[in-house]
PDB file of C-alpha atoms in Angstrom:
ATOM      1  CA  MET A   1      -0.198   0.122  -0.189  1.00 57.00           C
ATOM      2  CA  GLU A   2       1.133   3.499  -0.922  1.00 55.00           C
ATOM      3  CA  TYR A   3       0.500   6.506   1.388  1.00 53.00           C
ATOM      4  CA  LEU A   4       0.203   9.783  -0.602  1.00 53.00           C
ATOM      5  CA  PHE A   5       1.301  12.817   0.650  1.00 50.00           C
ATOM      6  CA  GLU A   6       0.737  16.327  -0.733  1.00 51.00           C
ATOM      7  CA  SER A   7       2.095  20.044  -0.437  1.00 50.00           C
ATOM      8  CA  ASP A   8       0.075  22.664   1.071  1.00 50.00           C
ATOM      9  CA  ASN A   9       0.855  25.443  -1.420  1.00 49.00           C
ATOM     10  CA  THR A  10       0.167  28.163   1.356  1.00 52.00           C
ATOM     11  CA  THR A  11       2.559  27.051   3.972  1.00 48.00           C
ATOM     12  CA  GLY A  12       4.868  25.053   1.756  1.00 46.00           C
ATOM     13  CA  LYS A  13       4.678  22.146   4.455  1.00 46.00           C
ATOM     14  CA  VAL A  14       4.030  18.327   3.184  1.00 46.00           C
ATOM     15  CA  VAL A  15       0.719  17.263   4.866  1.00 47.00           C
ATOM     16  CA  PHE A  16      -0.895  13.839   5.336  1.00 50.00           C
ATOM     17  CA  SER A  17      -3.955  13.336   2.959  1.00 57.00           C
ATOM     18  CA  ASN A  18      -5.268  10.371   4.179  1.00 58.00           C
ATOM     19  CA  TYR A  19      -5.049   8.747   0.835  1.00 64.00           C
ATOM     20  CA  THR A  20      -3.989   5.639   0.164  1.00 72.00           C
ATOM     21  CA  LEU A  21      -3.144   3.560  -3.100  1.00 70.00           C
ATOM     22  CA  PHE A  22      -3.133  -0.089  -3.657  1.00 70.00           C
ATOM     23  CA  GLN A  23      -3.295  -2.290  -6.816  1.00 66.00           C
ATOM     24  CA  THR A  24      -6.579  -3.798  -7.205  1.00 68.00           C
ATOM     25  CA  THR A  25      -4.974  -7.354  -7.849  1.00 75.00           C
ATOM     26  CA  LEU A  26      -2.977  -7.480  -4.927  1.00 76.00           C
ATOM     27  CA  ALA A  27      -2.340 -10.928  -3.080  1.00 84.00           C
ATOM     28  CA  SER A  28      -0.651 -11.968   0.204  1.00 87.00           C
ATOM     29  CA  SER A  29       2.982 -11.329   0.257  1.00 90.00           C
ATOM     30  CA  ASP A  30       3.111  -8.888  -2.945  1.00 92.00           C
ATOM     31  CA  SER A  31       5.302  -6.346  -0.854  1.00 94.00           C
ATOM     32  CA  PHE A  32       3.578  -3.744  -3.053  1.00 90.00           C
ATOM     33  CA  GLY A  33       5.141  -0.408  -2.279  1.00 91.00           C
ATOM     34  CA  TYR A  34       8.938  -1.647  -1.854  1.00 95.00           C
ATOM     35  CA  SER A  35      10.235   0.727  -4.106  1.00 96.00           C
ATOM     36  CA  VAL A  36       8.465   4.005  -5.775  1.00 95.00           C
ATOM     37  CA  LEU A  37       9.627   6.230  -8.688  1.00 96.00           C
ATOM     38  CA  THR A  38       8.035   8.981 -11.264  1.00 94.00           C
ATOM     39  CA  VAL A  39       8.932   8.674 -14.588  1.00 93.00           C
ATOM     40  CA  ASP A  40       7.727   9.876 -18.010  1.00 92.00           C
ATOM     41  CA  TYR A  41       7.044   6.365 -19.013  1.00 91.00           C
ATOM     42  CA  ASP A  42       4.889   6.744 -22.059  1.00 89.00           C
ATOM     43  CA  GLY A  43       6.364   9.994 -23.528  1.00 89.00           C
ATOM     44  CA  ASP A  44       3.524  12.320 -22.826  1.00 88.00           C
ATOM     45  CA  GLY A  45       5.151  14.985 -21.191  1.00 88.00           C
ATOM     46  CA  ASP A  46       3.759  13.949 -17.578  1.00 88.00           C
ATOM     47  CA  GLU A  47       5.407  11.588 -15.311  1.00 90.00           C
ATOM     48  CA  GLU A  48       3.753   8.504 -14.452  1.00 91.00           C
ATOM     49  CA  LEU A  49       4.079   6.563 -10.759  1.00 91.00           C
ATOM     50  CA  LEU A  50       5.909   3.158 -11.043  1.00 94.00           C
ATOM     51  CA  VAL A  51       5.582   1.098  -7.956  1.00 93.00           C
ATOM     52  CA  GLY A  52       7.591  -2.226  -7.197  1.00 95.00           C
ATOM     53  CA  ALA A  53       5.835  -5.379  -5.819  1.00 94.00           C
ATOM     54  CA  ILE A  54       8.605  -7.865  -5.581  1.00 97.00           C
ATOM     55  CA  GLY A  55       6.593 -10.612  -4.431  1.00 96.00           C
ATOM     56  CA  ASP A  56       4.049 -10.536  -7.188  1.00 94.00           C
ATOM     57  CA  ASP A  57       3.237 -14.148  -8.284  1.00 95.00           C
ATOM     58  CA  THR A  58       2.023 -13.439 -11.671  1.00 93.00           C
ATOM     59  CA  GLN A  59       4.628 -14.641 -13.660  1.00 94.00           C
ATOM     60  CA  GLY A  60       5.714 -16.928 -11.056  1.00 94.00           C
ATOM     61  CA  SER A  61       6.409 -17.341  -7.312  1.00 95.00           C
ATOM     62  CA  ALA A  62       7.768 -13.962  -6.042  1.00 96.00           C
ATOM     63  CA  ALA A  63       9.088 -13.331  -9.447  1.00 96.00           C
ATOM     64  CA  GLY A  64       7.887  -9.830  -8.838  1.00 96.00           C
ATOM     65  CA  ARG A  65       6.536  -6.931 -11.304  1.00 95.00           C
ATOM     66  CA  VAL A  66       6.447  -2.799 -11.190  1.00 96.00           C
ATOM     67  CA  VAL A  67       3.030  -1.407 -11.538  1.00 92.00           C
ATOM     68  CA  VAL A  68       2.225   1.461 -13.591  1.00 92.00           C
ATOM     69  CA  TYR A  69      -0.111   4.413 -12.718  1.00 89.00           C
ATOM     70  CA  ASP A  70      -0.812   6.969 -15.833  1.00 87.00           C
ATOM     71  CA  ASN A  71      -0.570  10.465 -14.593  1.00 82.00           C
ATOM     72  CA  PRO A  72      -4.305  12.055 -14.441  1.00 78.00           C
ATOM     73  CA  GLY A  73      -2.618  15.032 -15.707  1.00 75.00           C
ATOM     74  CA  THR A  74      -5.642  17.158 -14.012  1.00 76.00           C
ATOM     75  CA  PRO A  75      -4.553  19.703 -11.156  1.00 75.00           C
ATOM     76  CA  GLY A  76      -5.989  18.418  -7.543  1.00 68.00           C
ATOM     77  CA  THR A  77      -6.855  14.999  -8.705  1.00 73.00           C
ATOM     78  CA  LEU A  78      -5.074  11.950  -7.291  1.00 71.00           C
ATOM     79  CA  LEU A  79      -4.327   8.748  -8.505  1.00 75.00           C
ATOM     80  CA  ASP A  80      -7.355   5.814  -8.619  1.00 72.00           C
ATOM     81  CA  ASN A  81      -6.360   2.401  -7.366  1.00 72.00           C
ATOM     82  CA  THR A  82      -6.453   0.662 -11.049  1.00 78.00           C
ATOM     83  CA  ALA A  83      -3.179   0.059 -12.602  1.00 81.00           C
ATOM     84  CA  ASP A  84      -3.080   1.205 -16.239  1.00 86.00           C
ATOM     85  CA  SER A  85      -0.184  -1.228 -16.871  1.00 90.00           C
ATOM     86  CA  TYR A  86       2.802  -3.448 -15.811  1.00 93.00           C
ATOM     87  CA  ILE A  87       6.143  -4.445 -16.238  1.00 96.00           C
ATOM     88  CA  TYR A  88       7.375  -7.972 -16.005  1.00 96.00           C
ATOM     89  CA  PRO A  89      11.390  -7.936 -16.172  1.00 96.00           C
ATOM     90  CA  SER A  90      11.376 -11.597 -15.821  1.00 93.00           C
ATOM     91  CA  ALA A  91       9.355 -14.618 -15.498  1.00 91.00           C
ATOM     92  CA  THR A  92      11.518 -16.815 -12.999  1.00 93.00           C
ATOM     93  CA  LEU A  93      10.562 -17.460  -9.759  1.00 93.00           C
ATOM     94  CA  ASN A  94      12.167 -15.720  -6.631  1.00 95.00           C
ATOM     95  CA  TYR A  95      13.743 -13.050  -8.629  1.00 97.00           C
ATOM     96  CA  LEU A  96      12.314 -10.204  -6.718  1.00 97.00           C
ATOM     97  CA  CYS A  97      11.844  -7.684  -9.720  1.00 97.00           C
ATOM     98  CA  GLY A  98      11.096  -4.241  -8.478  1.00 97.00           C
ATOM     99  CA  SER A  99      13.582  -4.290  -5.420  1.00 98.00           C
ATOM    100  CA  ALA A 100      14.630  -0.811  -6.651  1.00 98.00           C
ATOM    101  CA  LEU A 101      13.905   1.494  -9.292  1.00 98.00           C
ATOM    102  CA  ALA A 102      15.775   4.537 -10.659  1.00 98.00           C
ATOM    103  CA  LYS A 103      15.741   6.738 -13.888  1.00 96.00           C
ATOM    104  CA  GLY A 104      18.306   8.746 -15.634  1.00 95.00           C
ATOM    105  CA  LYS A 105      20.551   9.542 -18.602  1.00 93.00           C
ATOM    106  CA  TYR A 106      23.006   6.590 -18.835  1.00 91.00           C
ATOM    107  CA  SER A 107      25.450   5.323 -21.670  1.00 81.00           C
ATOM    108  CA  ASN A 108      25.169   8.073 -23.801  1.00 78.00           C
ATOM    109  CA  SER A 109      21.226   8.284 -23.910  1.00 82.00           C
ATOM    110  CA  SER A 110      19.456  11.269 -24.486  1.00 87.00           C
ATOM    111  CA  TYR A 111      16.599  10.324 -22.700  1.00 91.00           C
ATOM    112  CA  ASP A 112      15.893   9.025 -19.183  1.00 93.00           C
ATOM    113  CA  ASP A 113      16.312   5.253 -19.157  1.00 95.00           C
ATOM    114  CA  LEU A 114      14.402   3.181 -16.564  1.00 97.00           C
ATOM    115  CA  PHE A 115      16.745   0.601 -14.284  1.00 98.00           C
ATOM    116  CA  ILE A 116      14.600  -2.222 -12.370  1.00 98.00           C
ATOM    117  CA  GLY A 117      16.353  -4.234  -9.752  1.00 98.00           C
ATOM    118  CA  CYS A 118      15.739  -7.772  -9.459  1.00 98.00           C
ATOM    119  CA  MET A 119      17.487  -8.687  -6.549  1.00 98.00           C
ATOM    120  CA  GLY A 120      17.296 -12.281  -6.263  1.00 97.00           C
ATOM    121  CA  ALA A 121      17.983 -13.417  -9.740  1.00 96.00           C
ATOM    122  CA  ASP A 122      19.809 -16.436  -9.952  1.00 95.00           C
ATOM    123  CA  VAL A 123      22.180 -15.187 -12.717  1.00 91.00           C
ATOM    124  CA  PRO A 124      24.235 -17.510 -12.817  1.00 91.00           C
ATOM    125  CA  THR A 125      24.269 -18.334  -9.234  1.00 91.00           C
ATOM    126  CA  TYR A 126      21.724 -18.240  -6.093  1.00 94.00           C
ATOM    127  CA  ASP A 127      20.218 -14.987  -5.595  1.00 96.00           C
ATOM    128  CA  VAL A 128      23.268 -12.836  -7.270  1.00 96.00           C
ATOM    129  CA  GLY A 129      20.704 -10.542  -8.473  1.00 97.00           C
ATOM    130  CA  ILE A 130      20.912  -8.506 -11.780  1.00 97.00           C
ATOM    131  CA  VAL A 131      19.290  -5.114 -13.061  1.00 98.00           C
ATOM    132  CA  HIS A 132      17.272  -4.732 -16.051  1.00 98.00           C
ATOM    133  CA  GLN A 133      17.914  -1.286 -18.266  1.00 97.00           C
ATOM    134  CA  TYR A 134      14.810   0.038 -20.368  1.00 96.00           C
ATOM    135  CA  ALA A 135      15.935   2.558 -22.954  1.00 94.00           C
ATOM    136  CA  GLY A 136      14.302   5.991 -23.198  1.00 93.00           C
ATOM    137  CA  SER A 137      13.203   7.443 -25.996  1.00 92.00           C
ATOM    138  CA  VAL A 138      10.680  10.348 -27.339  1.00 91.00           C
ATOM    139  CA  THR A 139       8.091   8.212 -27.012  1.00 92.00           C
ATOM    140  CA  GLY A 140       8.588   6.736 -23.765  1.00 92.00           C
ATOM    141  CA  VAL A 141      10.538   3.734 -22.417  1.00 93.00           C
ATOM    142  CA  SER A 142      11.253   0.717 -24.262  1.00 94.00           C
ATOM    143  CA  ALA A 143       9.364  -2.579 -23.849  1.00 93.00           C
ATOM    144  CA  SER A 144      12.229  -4.855 -23.669  1.00 94.00           C
ATOM    145  CA  SER A 145      15.618  -4.352 -21.834  1.00 96.00           C
ATOM    146  CA  THR A 146      19.282  -5.080 -21.501  1.00 96.00           C
ATOM    147  CA  THR A 147      20.532  -6.316 -18.600  1.00 97.00           C
ATOM    148  CA  ILE A 148      23.347  -5.483 -16.380  1.00 96.00           C
ATOM    149  CA  SER A 149      25.131  -8.064 -14.317  1.00 96.00           C
ATOM    150  CA  HIS A 150      26.954  -8.250 -11.123  1.00 95.00           C
ATOM    151  CA  PRO A 151      30.729  -7.810 -11.897  1.00 93.00           C
ATOM    152  CA  GLU A 152      31.435 -11.042 -10.011  1.00 91.00           C
ATOM    153  CA  ALA A 153      28.388 -13.054 -10.413  1.00 90.00           C
ATOM    154  CA  ALA A 154      30.118 -16.049 -11.455  1.00 89.00           C
ATOM    155  CA  SER A 155      32.055 -16.356  -8.258  1.00 91.00           C
ATOM    156  CA  VAL A 156      29.527 -15.173  -5.741  1.00 91.00           C
ATOM    157  CA  SER A 157      25.998 -15.963  -4.472  1.00 92.00           C
ATOM    158  CA  SER A 158      23.300 -14.315  -2.499  1.00 94.00           C
ATOM    159  CA  ASP A 159      24.597 -10.736  -3.071  1.00 96.00           C
ATOM    160  CA  TYR A 160      21.500  -9.160  -3.880  1.00 97.00           C
ATOM    161  CA  PHE A 161      22.745  -6.966  -6.540  1.00 97.00           C
ATOM    162  CA  GLY A 162      20.126  -4.538  -7.462  1.00 98.00           C
ATOM    163  CA  ALA A 163      18.758  -3.824  -4.098  1.00 98.00           C
ATOM    164  CA  ALA A 164      19.483  -0.197  -4.743  1.00 98.00           C
ATOM    165  CA  ILE A 165      20.087   1.842  -7.667  1.00 98.00           C
ATOM    166  CA  THR A 166      20.862   5.416  -8.465  1.00 97.00           C
ATOM    167  CA  ILE A 167      22.267   7.724 -11.113  1.00 96.00           C
ATOM    168  CA  LEU A 168      24.943  10.423 -10.677  1.00 94.00           C
ATOM    169  CA  ASP A 169      28.110  11.856 -11.707  1.00 93.00           C
ATOM    170  CA  MET A 170      30.185  10.471  -9.298  1.00 89.00           C
ATOM    171  CA  ASN A 171      33.446  11.800 -10.454  1.00 88.00           C
ATOM    172  CA  ARG A 172      32.463  15.169 -11.965  1.00 90.00           C
ATOM    173  CA  ASP A 173      33.447  14.171 -15.566  1.00 91.00           C
ATOM    174  CA  GLY A 174      30.251  15.510 -17.357  1.00 90.00           C
ATOM    175  CA  ASN A 175      28.672  12.040 -17.684  1.00 90.00           C
ATOM    176  CA  ASN A 176      26.441   9.821 -15.598  1.00 94.00           C
ATOM    177  CA  ASP A 177      27.551   7.043 -13.469  1.00 95.00           C
ATOM    178  CA  LEU A 178      25.378   3.920 -12.415  1.00 96.00           C
ATOM    179  CA  VAL A 179      25.634   2.973  -8.883  1.00 97.00           C
ATOM    180  CA  ILE A 180      24.061  -0.415  -7.791  1.00 98.00           C
ATOM    181  CA  GLY A 181      23.929  -1.664  -4.457  1.00 97.00           C
ATOM    182  CA  ALA A 182      24.504  -5.414  -3.188  1.00 96.00           C
ATOM    183  CA  HIS A 183      23.942  -5.439   0.634  1.00 96.00           C
ATOM    184  CA  GLN A 184      24.849  -8.976   1.244  1.00 95.00           C
ATOM    185  CA  ASP A 185      28.112  -8.618  -0.719  1.00 93.00           C
ATOM    186  CA  ASP A 186      30.733 -10.509   1.082  1.00 89.00           C
ATOM    187  CA  ASP A 187      33.920  -9.154  -0.080  1.00 85.00           C
ATOM    188  CA  PRO A 188      34.333  -6.789   2.733  1.00 82.00           C
ATOM    189  CA  GLY A 189      33.042  -9.566   5.298  1.00 89.00           C
ATOM    190  CA  VAL A 190      30.111 -11.733   5.354  1.00 92.00           C
ATOM    191  CA  SER A 191      26.977 -10.163   4.342  1.00 92.00           C
ATOM    192  CA  ALA A 192      28.900  -6.524   5.044  1.00 92.00           C
ATOM    193  CA  GLY A 193      27.465  -5.348   1.501  1.00 95.00           C
ATOM    194  CA  SER A 194      29.142  -3.273  -1.400  1.00 94.00           C
ATOM    195  CA  ILE A 195      27.907  -0.520  -4.021  1.00 94.00           C
ATOM    196  CA  PHE A 196      29.398  -1.112  -7.487  1.00 95.00           C
ATOM    197  CA  ILE A 197      29.838   1.823  -9.513  1.00 95.00           C
ATOM    198  CA  PHE A 198      29.504   1.576 -13.405  1.00 95.00           C
ATOM    199  CA  THR A 199      31.140   4.600 -15.148  1.00 91.00           C
ATOM    200  CA  GLU A 200      30.673   5.595 -18.861  1.00 80.00           C
TER     201      GLU A 200
END
């Protein structure tokens, strides 16, 4: 369930609106609301709301999915509980897709790409994790994705690569870098965690 807060235009403060959002097809253990992001998903100039549901079973037990709510585009109108579309990065059980969501220009893209973490992905070993990158364009986000793998995927397991994602210019060279968290990585110590930085 998502709790929506709105800004008071008079005081500038954020106030609780007593409004909650949930998808009409929710089931037990879906973990809807595990991640949230706004992005212009369909290229109409208005940002949509994307919500991760890592426990969703539609494509397989805990394969996960991302629920997309269209921007109503009308001032003062909040979203309703009916999802407009879904993103299914994988149909493999226990991939936990939707563990993290991020957007940004990366790899010389002209538009914001969409990144979806699947921290439970067994690629190639148990719970290593993987990230799906959907290319942005003038008409919105691509329906298909490319994948970004854990740099040490062949020799590790249970790192949960894709538990967190952000994009920023870390080294101030004018190009965005992709930062991906693996909170159970064992390199510094058992389950100490690491982040991996991919530079352009």
